[in-house]
Every structure is written in C-alpha cells, then in structure tokens.
Coordinates of C-alpha atoms and ligand atoms in Angstrom, one line a residue:
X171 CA 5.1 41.5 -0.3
X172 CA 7.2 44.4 -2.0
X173 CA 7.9 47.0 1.1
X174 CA 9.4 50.8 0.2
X175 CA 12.1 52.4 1.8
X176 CA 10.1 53.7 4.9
X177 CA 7.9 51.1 5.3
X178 CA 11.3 49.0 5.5
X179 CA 12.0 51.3 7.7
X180 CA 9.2 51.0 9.9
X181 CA 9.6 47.4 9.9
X182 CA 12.9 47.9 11.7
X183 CA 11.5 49.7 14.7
X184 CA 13.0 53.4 13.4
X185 CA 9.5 54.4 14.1
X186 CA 8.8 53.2 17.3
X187 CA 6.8 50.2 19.0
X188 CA 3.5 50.7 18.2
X189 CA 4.5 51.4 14.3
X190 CA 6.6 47.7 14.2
X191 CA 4.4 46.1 16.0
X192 CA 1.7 47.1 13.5
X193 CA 3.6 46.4 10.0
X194 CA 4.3 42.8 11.6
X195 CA 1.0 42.4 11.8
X196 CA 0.2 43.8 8.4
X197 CA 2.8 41.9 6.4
X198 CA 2.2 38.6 8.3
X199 CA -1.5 39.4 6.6
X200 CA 0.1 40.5 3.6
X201 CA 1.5 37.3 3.2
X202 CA -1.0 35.4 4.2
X203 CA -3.0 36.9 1.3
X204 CA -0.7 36.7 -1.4
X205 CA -0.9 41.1 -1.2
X206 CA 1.7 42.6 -4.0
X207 CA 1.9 45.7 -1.6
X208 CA 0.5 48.3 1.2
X209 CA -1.7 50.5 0.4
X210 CA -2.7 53.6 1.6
X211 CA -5.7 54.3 3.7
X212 CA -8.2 57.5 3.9
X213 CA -9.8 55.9 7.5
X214 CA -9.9 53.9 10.5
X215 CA -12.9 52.5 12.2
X216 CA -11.6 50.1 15.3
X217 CA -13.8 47.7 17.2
X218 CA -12.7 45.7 20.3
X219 CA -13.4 48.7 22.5
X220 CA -15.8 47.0 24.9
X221 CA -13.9 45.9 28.0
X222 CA -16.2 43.0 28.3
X223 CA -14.8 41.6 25.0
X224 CA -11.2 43.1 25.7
X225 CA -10.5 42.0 29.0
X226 CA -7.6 42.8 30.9
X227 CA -5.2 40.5 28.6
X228 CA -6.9 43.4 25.8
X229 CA -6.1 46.2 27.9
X230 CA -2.3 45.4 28.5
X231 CA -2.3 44.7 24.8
X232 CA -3.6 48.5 24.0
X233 CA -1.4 50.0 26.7
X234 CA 2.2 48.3 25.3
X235 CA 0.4 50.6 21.6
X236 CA -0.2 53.5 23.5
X237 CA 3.2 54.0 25.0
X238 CA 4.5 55.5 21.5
X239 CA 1.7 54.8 18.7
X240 CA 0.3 57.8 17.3
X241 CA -2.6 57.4 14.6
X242 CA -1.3 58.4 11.0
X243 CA -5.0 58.8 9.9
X244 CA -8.8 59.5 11.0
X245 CA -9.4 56.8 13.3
X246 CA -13.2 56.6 14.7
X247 CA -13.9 53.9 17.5
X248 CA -16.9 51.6 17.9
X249 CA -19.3 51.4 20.5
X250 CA -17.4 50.5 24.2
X251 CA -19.1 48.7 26.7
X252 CA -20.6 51.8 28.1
X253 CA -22.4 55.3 27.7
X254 CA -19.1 57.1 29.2
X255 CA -20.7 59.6 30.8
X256 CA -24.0 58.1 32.1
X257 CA -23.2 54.6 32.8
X258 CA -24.7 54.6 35.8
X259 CA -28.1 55.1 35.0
X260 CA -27.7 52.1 32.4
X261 CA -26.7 49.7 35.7
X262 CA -23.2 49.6 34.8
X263 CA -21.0 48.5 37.7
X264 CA -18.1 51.0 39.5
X265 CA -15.6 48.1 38.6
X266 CA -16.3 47.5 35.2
X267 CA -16.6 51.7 34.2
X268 CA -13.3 52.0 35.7
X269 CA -11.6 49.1 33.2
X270 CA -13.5 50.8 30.4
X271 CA -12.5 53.9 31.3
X272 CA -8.8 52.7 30.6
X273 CA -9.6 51.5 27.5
X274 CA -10.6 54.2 26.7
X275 CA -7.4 56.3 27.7
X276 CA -5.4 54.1 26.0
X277 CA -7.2 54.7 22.6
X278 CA -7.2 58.9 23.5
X279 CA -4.0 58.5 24.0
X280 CA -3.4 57.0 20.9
X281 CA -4.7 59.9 19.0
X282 CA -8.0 58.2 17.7
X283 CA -10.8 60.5 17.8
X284 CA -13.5 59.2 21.3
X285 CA -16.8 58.5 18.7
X286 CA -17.8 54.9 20.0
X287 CA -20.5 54.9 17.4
X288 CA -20.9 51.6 14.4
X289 CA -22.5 54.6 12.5
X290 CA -19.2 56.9 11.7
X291 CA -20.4 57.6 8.2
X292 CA -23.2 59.4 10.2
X293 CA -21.0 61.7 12.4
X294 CA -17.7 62.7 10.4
X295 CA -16.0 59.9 9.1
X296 CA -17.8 59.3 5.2
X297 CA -15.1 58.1 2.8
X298 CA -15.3 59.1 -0.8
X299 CA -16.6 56.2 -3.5
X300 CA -13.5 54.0 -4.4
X301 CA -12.0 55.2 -1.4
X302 CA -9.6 52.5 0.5
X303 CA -10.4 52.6 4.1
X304 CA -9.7 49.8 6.6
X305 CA -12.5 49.2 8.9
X306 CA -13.6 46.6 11.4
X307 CA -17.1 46.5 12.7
X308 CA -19.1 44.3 10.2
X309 CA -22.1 46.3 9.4
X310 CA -20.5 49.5 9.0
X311 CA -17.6 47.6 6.7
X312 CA -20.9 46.4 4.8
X313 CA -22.0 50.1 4.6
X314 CA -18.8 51.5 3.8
X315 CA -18.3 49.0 0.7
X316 CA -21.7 48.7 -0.3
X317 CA -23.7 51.9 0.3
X318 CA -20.8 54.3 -0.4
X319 CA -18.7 52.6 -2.2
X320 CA -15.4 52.8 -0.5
X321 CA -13.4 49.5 -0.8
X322 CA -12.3 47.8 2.6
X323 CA -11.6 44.1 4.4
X324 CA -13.5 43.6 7.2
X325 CA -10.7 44.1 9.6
X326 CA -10.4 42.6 12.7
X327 CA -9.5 45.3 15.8
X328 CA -6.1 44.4 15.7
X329 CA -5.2 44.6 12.2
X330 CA -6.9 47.7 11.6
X331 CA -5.3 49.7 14.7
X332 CA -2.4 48.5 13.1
X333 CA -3.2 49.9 9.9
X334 CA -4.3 53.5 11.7
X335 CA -0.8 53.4 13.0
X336 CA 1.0 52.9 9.5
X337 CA -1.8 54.4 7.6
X338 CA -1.5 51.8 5.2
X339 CA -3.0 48.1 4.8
X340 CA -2.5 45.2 2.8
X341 CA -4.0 45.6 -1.1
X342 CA -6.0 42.4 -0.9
X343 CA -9.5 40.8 -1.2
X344 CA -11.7 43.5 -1.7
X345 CA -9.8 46.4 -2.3
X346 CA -8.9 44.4 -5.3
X347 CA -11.6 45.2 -8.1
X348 CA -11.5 41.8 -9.1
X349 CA -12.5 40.7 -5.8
X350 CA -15.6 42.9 -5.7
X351 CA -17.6 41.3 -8.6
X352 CA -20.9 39.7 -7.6
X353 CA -21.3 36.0 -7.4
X354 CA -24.8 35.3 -7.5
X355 CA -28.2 36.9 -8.0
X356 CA -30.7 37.5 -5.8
X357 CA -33.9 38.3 -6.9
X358 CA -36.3 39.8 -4.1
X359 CA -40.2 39.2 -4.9
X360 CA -41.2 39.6 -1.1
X361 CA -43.1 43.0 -0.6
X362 CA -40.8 45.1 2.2
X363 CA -43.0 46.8 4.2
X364 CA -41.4 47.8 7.4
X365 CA -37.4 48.2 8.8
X366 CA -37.6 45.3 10.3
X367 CA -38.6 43.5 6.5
X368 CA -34.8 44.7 5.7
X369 CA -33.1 42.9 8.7
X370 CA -35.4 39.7 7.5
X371 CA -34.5 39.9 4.5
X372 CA -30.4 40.2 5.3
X373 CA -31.4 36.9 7.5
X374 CA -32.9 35.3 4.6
X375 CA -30.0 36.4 2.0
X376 CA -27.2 36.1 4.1
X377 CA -28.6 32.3 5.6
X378 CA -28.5 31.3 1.6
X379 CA -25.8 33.1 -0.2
X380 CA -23.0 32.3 2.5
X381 CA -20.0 34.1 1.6
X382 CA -21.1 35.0 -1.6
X383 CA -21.4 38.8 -2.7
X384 CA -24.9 39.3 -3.9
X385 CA -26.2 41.3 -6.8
X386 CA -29.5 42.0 -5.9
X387 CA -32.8 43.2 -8.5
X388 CA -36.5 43.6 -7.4
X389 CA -36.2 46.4 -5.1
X390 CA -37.3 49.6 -6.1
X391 CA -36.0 52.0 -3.5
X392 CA -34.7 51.7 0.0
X393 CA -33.7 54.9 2.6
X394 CA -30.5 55.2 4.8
X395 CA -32.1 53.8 7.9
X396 CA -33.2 50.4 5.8
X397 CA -29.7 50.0 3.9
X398 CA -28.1 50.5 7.2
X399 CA -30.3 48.0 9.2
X400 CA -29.8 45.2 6.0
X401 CA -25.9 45.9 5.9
X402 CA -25.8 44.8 9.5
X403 CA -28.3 41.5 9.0
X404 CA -27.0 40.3 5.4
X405 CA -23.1 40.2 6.7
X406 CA -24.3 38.9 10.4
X407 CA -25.7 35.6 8.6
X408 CA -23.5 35.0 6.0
X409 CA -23.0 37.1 3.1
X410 CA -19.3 38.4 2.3
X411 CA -19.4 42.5 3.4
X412 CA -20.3 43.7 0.4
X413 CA -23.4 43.7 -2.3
X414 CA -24.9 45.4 -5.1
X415 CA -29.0 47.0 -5.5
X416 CA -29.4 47.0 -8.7
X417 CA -29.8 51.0 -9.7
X418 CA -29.7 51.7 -5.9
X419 CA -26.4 51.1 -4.4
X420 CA -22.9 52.1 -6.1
X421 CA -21.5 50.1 -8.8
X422 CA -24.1 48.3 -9.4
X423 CA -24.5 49.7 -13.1
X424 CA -21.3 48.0 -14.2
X425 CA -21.9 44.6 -13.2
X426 CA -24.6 42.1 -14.8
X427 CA -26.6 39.7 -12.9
X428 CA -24.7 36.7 -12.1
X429 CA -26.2 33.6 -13.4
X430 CA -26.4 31.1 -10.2
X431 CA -30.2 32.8 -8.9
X432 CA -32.2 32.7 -5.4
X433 CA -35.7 33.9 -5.1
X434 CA -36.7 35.2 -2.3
X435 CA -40.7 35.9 -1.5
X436 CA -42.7 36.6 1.3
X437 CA -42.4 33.1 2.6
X438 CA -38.7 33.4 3.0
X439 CA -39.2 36.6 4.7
X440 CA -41.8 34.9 7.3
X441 CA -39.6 31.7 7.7
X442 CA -36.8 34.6 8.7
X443 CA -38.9 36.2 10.9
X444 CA -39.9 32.8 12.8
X445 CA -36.4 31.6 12.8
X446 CA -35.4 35.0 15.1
X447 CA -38.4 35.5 17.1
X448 CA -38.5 33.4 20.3
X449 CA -41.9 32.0 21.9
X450 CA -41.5 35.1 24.6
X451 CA -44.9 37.5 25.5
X452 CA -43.0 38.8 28.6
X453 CA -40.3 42.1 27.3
X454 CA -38.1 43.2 30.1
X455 CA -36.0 44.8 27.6
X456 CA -35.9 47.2 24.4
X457 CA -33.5 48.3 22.6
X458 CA -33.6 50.2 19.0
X459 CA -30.5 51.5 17.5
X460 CA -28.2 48.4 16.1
X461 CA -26.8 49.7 13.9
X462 CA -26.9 53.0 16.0
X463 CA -30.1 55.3 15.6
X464 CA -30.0 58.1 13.0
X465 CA -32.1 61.1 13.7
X466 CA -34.3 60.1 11.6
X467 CA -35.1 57.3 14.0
X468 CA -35.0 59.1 17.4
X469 CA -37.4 61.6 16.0
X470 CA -40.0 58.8 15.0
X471 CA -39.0 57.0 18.4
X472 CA -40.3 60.1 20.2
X473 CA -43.0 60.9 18.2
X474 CA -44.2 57.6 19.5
X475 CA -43.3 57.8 22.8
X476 CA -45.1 61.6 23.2
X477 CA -47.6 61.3 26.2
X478 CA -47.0 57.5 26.4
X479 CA -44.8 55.6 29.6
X480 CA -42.9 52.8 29.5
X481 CA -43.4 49.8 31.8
X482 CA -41.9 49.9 34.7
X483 CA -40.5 45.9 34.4
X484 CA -38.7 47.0 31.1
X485 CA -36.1 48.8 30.4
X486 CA -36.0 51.0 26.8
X487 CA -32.6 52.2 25.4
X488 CA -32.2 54.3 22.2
X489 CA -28.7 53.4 21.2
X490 CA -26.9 56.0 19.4
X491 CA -23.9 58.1 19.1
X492 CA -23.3 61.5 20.9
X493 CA -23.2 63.9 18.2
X494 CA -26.7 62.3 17.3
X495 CA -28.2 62.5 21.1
X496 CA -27.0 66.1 20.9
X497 CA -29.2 66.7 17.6
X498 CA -32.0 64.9 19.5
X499 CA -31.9 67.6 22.8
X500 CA -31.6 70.5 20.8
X501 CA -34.9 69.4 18.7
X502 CA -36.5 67.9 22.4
X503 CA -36.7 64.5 21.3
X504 CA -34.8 63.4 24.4
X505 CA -36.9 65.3 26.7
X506 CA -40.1 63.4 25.4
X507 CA -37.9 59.8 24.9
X508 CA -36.6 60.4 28.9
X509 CA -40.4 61.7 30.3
X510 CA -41.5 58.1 28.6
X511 CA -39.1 56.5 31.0
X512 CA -36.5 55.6 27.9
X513 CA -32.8 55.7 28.2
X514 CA -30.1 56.9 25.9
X515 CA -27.4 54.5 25.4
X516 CA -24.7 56.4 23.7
X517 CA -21.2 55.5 23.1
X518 CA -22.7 51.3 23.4
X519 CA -24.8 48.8 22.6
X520 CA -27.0 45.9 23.1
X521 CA -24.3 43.2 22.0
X522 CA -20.9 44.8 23.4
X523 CA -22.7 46.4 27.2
X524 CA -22.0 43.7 29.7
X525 CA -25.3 42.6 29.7
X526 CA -25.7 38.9 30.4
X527 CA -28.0 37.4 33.2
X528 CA -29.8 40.9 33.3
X529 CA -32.6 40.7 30.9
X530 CA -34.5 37.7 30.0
X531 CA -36.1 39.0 26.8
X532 CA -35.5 41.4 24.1
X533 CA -37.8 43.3 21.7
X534 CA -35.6 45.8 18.7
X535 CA -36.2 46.4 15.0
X536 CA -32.6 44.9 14.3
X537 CA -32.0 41.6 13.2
X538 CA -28.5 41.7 14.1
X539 CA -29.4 42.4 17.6
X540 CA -31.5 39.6 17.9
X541 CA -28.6 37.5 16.4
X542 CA -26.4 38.8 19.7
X543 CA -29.1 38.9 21.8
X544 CA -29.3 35.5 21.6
X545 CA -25.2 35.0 22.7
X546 CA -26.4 37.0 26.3
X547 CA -29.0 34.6 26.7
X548 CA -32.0 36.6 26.0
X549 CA -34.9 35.3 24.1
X550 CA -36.1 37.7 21.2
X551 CA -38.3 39.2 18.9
X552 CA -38.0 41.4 16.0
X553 CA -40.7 43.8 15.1
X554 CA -41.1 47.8 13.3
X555 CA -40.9 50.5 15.8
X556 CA -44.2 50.4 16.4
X557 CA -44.3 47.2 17.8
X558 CA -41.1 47.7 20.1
X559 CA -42.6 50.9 21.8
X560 CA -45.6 49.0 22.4
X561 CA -43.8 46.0 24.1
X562 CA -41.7 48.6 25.7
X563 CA -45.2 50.0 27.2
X564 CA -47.0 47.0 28.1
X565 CA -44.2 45.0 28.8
X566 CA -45.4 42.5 26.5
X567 CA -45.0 41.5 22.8
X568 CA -48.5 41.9 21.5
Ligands
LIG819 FE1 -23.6 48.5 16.1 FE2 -23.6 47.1 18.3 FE3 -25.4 46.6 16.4 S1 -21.9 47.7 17.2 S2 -24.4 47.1 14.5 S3 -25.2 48.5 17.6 S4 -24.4 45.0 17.6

C-alpha cells in the first residue's frame, strides 16, 4: 500500500502510541486487501463497548489507546453493557457497572463523543450519500451503506478505533465502486404486513443469498423503522452489509437486476418466522428497540401501554438512545411507558447487557434479537408491537 509523507510519519510513532498502533493495524488490513491506499474518513461508529464482550484483557487494550490517542474525527460509540446512569434499576451488578464504567472513561478520554446508541444516524452522526465512513456495528454499517448511501467495511472495533485515530482507513471492498454492484436478484412476492415481516424477511434473504449483495424488486415502499429493522436481520443471516430496493434505497437506479433470481413468498416468510420462534407460551422478558427505538416507536409503544400494566413476572425494556428517551419525556411517553411498569434501556441492549441465566424467554419485534437472544440462552419469539405488549402484559405469548 502507497503511504504519504505523514502517514509515513505516523507509522513511525512521530505521532504518538495510539496513532502507530492504529496505522499497524490499518496497513496490516491494507495489505491483506490488496488496498492501493488510505482513505479519508467523514465518521466513526465503534462497537466492543460492552464490558461483557471486552473483558478485562479489552479494557487494558483501550487504556494502553487512551494514554495519548485523540480521535481525528466524529467518533459515536455503540450500545455498552449498560444504561449508565440507571443501571441499577435494569439488575446490573456494583462490580460489573464499575468495569463498564472504565470502559467508558477510556473511550471519553479518547475524545469519542459518549452516544452508546446502534442508531447514530438517528442522533447526529448521518453521513452524506457516497460518503466514506468506517463503521462497525453490523446493522448500522448495513444502514449506513444501504439506506444512505455512504460507502463503508463492516469494521471490526479495533480497526475502526484505529481508523478514528488516523482518520483514515484502507480504500478496499466496498468503498470501492466496483465492490458495490449487486450479485443477485431477489424478487419479494410475500405481502409485508407488519415490522416484524421485515426482520423475516432479512431472515429469509440473508439465510439464501449468503454473502451476496442483493438487488431487491417487489416492494413498493418501506419507512425508516422497517429499513432499519431489515438492515439489522438481512446482514445478521448472511447477506454482505449492503443492498439495493429497487426505486427505494440509494443507487439502486443505476444498477440492473442481476440475473441469478430468488423468489421469496409468503411461505418463506412463515418458514422464517417458525425457524425463530421457539415452542415458549411463558415471557419473562421483552425487549423492543434492536436496532434502538426511534420516536416513532416509543410513541406507538406508549400509546399501547396507556392505562395498561405489565406482568409482574416480566420484565419490558424500550432500548433506545438518550437523546431519543429525552424526546420521549418531554412528549410524556416515558411517564406512560414507566406507569405500565416498562423500563428504559438506554445506552444498551438485549445482546451486549450481561444478561445470561436471567431470563428464560424473550418476546421483541427484532429478528436480530431473537438471533442473540438465542446465544444467552433464551428461547424466543418474534411478533409486531402489538403482540410484544401483550406478552409483556399477560406474561404469555398469545
Ligand atoms: Fe443494536 Fe444491540 Fe440490536 S447493538 S442492532 S440493539 S443487538
């Protein structure tokens, strides 16, 4: 790979640690990729901010960076382990709040802005169409390159701190415009009725086009909240992070259907359903917001949950990010969600909160959630809102 004069530079430690430390890691990748050059970037999203998926070897790996690494460009974090200021009310333990709580330092100190949200297009950090950004986090990475248009890898946390640090990354797989042309056509017959239909159908899509990049015809029209929820199921089973809805999503107009074709009808979207949803009636847990809720959502959430209580044997989180619980208190919709018995979970989630052994069962209108779920030993089922706040009331699916 072809390195400038500074970048050279940086390479030779004139910049600090954190900064060589960061263009090993990013010319190793180069090279690994056959990249001609760095390129620069307008953003950083970082995952690996849970401690539960850290661990202390993670932690001692962030504090070495944050000794001398300063961010170079808008770096947003995902979702930690935690809501950082209530975590007690969500049954987090003193010891584990106080290991997060370090991650955490180590990322403020850093210079990366606090936003623990998989939704930063939502609360400040929207690149531009054709925009090169390097991102980890797989549905937002999905979002970025699909629904906006922005061209990034899906980064792992490492590389892309290390590409907040130089503000650069390798020019590789899909920032490269030959990289970004659809492989195969998917043609969607099944009738989409409810957000949960889009996580299906990312089940179904992602199960069958493995690794491909999907041009995909037969949909007429699709809102934030069901792009969002299909970003995070198509790339969760398989799909590359990136598609194309014909006349819906970005770019789409100057690509032609691919030849190789899959069908997919309202039998594909009930075998998708059946293949995620567990033989479970008792719900000890909900959980709506994976990919974290808009306000869209949390207004529907409470406009279900208005004069309504939740079960006392389950617990009902609305996952979100802060900026969005702050929208939702100045409209009320907290009041109503917390009089129901809910629980905001901001700042985490239901695949990165230490979670484990606590809950049995899991109902959510996210596909990917079910998919993680699943890791935590929980037995699932994915259903609309509807259906989740009235598991979340009885205590029972159906
Ligand atoms: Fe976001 Fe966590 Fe789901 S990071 S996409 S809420 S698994």
């Amino acid at each position: 790979m072809d390195l400038a004069k500074e970048e050279e530079r940086m390479l030779d430690g004139e910049e600090g640690y954190a900064v060589k430390k960061s263009m090993e890691i990013l010319v190793a990748l180069g090279s690994i990729y056959s990249a001609e050059k760095l390129i620069r970037v307008g953003s950083v999203q970082v995952a690996g901010v849970s401690y539960h998926n850290l661990g202390d070897a993670g932690l001692e790996y962030l504090n070495e960076l944050a000794r001398d690494g300063k961010v170079k460009v808008l770096t947003t974090l995902n979702p930690a382990g935690m809501d950082l200021e209530d975590w007690r009310n969500l049954g987090i333990s003193e010891e584990f709040a106080e290991k997060q709580n370090l991650v955490i330092d180590a990322f403020r100190k850093m210079g990366i802005l606090i936003s623990c949200t998989c939704t930063p297009y939502l609360i400040g950090n929207l690149p531009r169409y054709g925009e090169h950004i390097a991102w980890s986090e797989s549905s937002a990475v999905t979002f970025a390159n699909s629904v906006i248009g922005a061209k990034t890898n899906r980064e792992g946390g490492p590389s892309a701190l290390a590409a907040a640090f130089v503000g650069k990354t390798p020019s590789y797989g899909l920032h490269l415009e030959e990289n970004r042309v659809p492989d195969t056509h998917v043609h969607v017959k099944a009738k989409l009725k409810k957000l949960s239909d889009w996580g299906a159908l990312g089940c179904s899509i992602g199960n069958r086009v493995e690794n491909k990049i999907p041009y995909i015809t037969g949909i007429e029209d699709a809102d934030l909240d069901e792009l969002k929820t299909f970003c995070a199921s198509v790339v969760t089973y398989g799909s590359k992070p990136l598609f194309y809805i014909k006349d819906i999503t970005p770019g789409s107009e100057k690509h032609q259907p691919p030849r190789e074709k899959i069908t997919i009808d309202d039998e594909d979207i009930r075998e998708a359903y059946e293949g995620i949803n567990d033989d479970v009636d008792v719900i000890d847990f909900v959980c709506i917001g994976c990919p974290h809720s808009s306000i869209k959502e949390i207004a529907k959430i409470a406009n279900l949950l208005e004069n309504r209580t939740i079960s006392p044997s389950t617990e009902f989180w609305v996952a979100t990010s802060r900026p969005m619980k702050q929208l939702a208190d100045k409209r009320s919709y907290t009041k109503i969600i917390k009089k129901a018995g809910g629980k905001f979970a901001c700042d985490t989630c239901m695949a990165v909160a230490p979670l484990k052994g606590r809950f049995r069962s899991v109902a959510t209108t996210s596909a990917k959630g079910c998919y993680y779920s699943r890791h935590n030993h929980m037995k699932t089922k994915l259903g609309n809102l509807e259906e989740c706040i009235e598991a979340a009331v009885r205590g029972k699916w159906n």
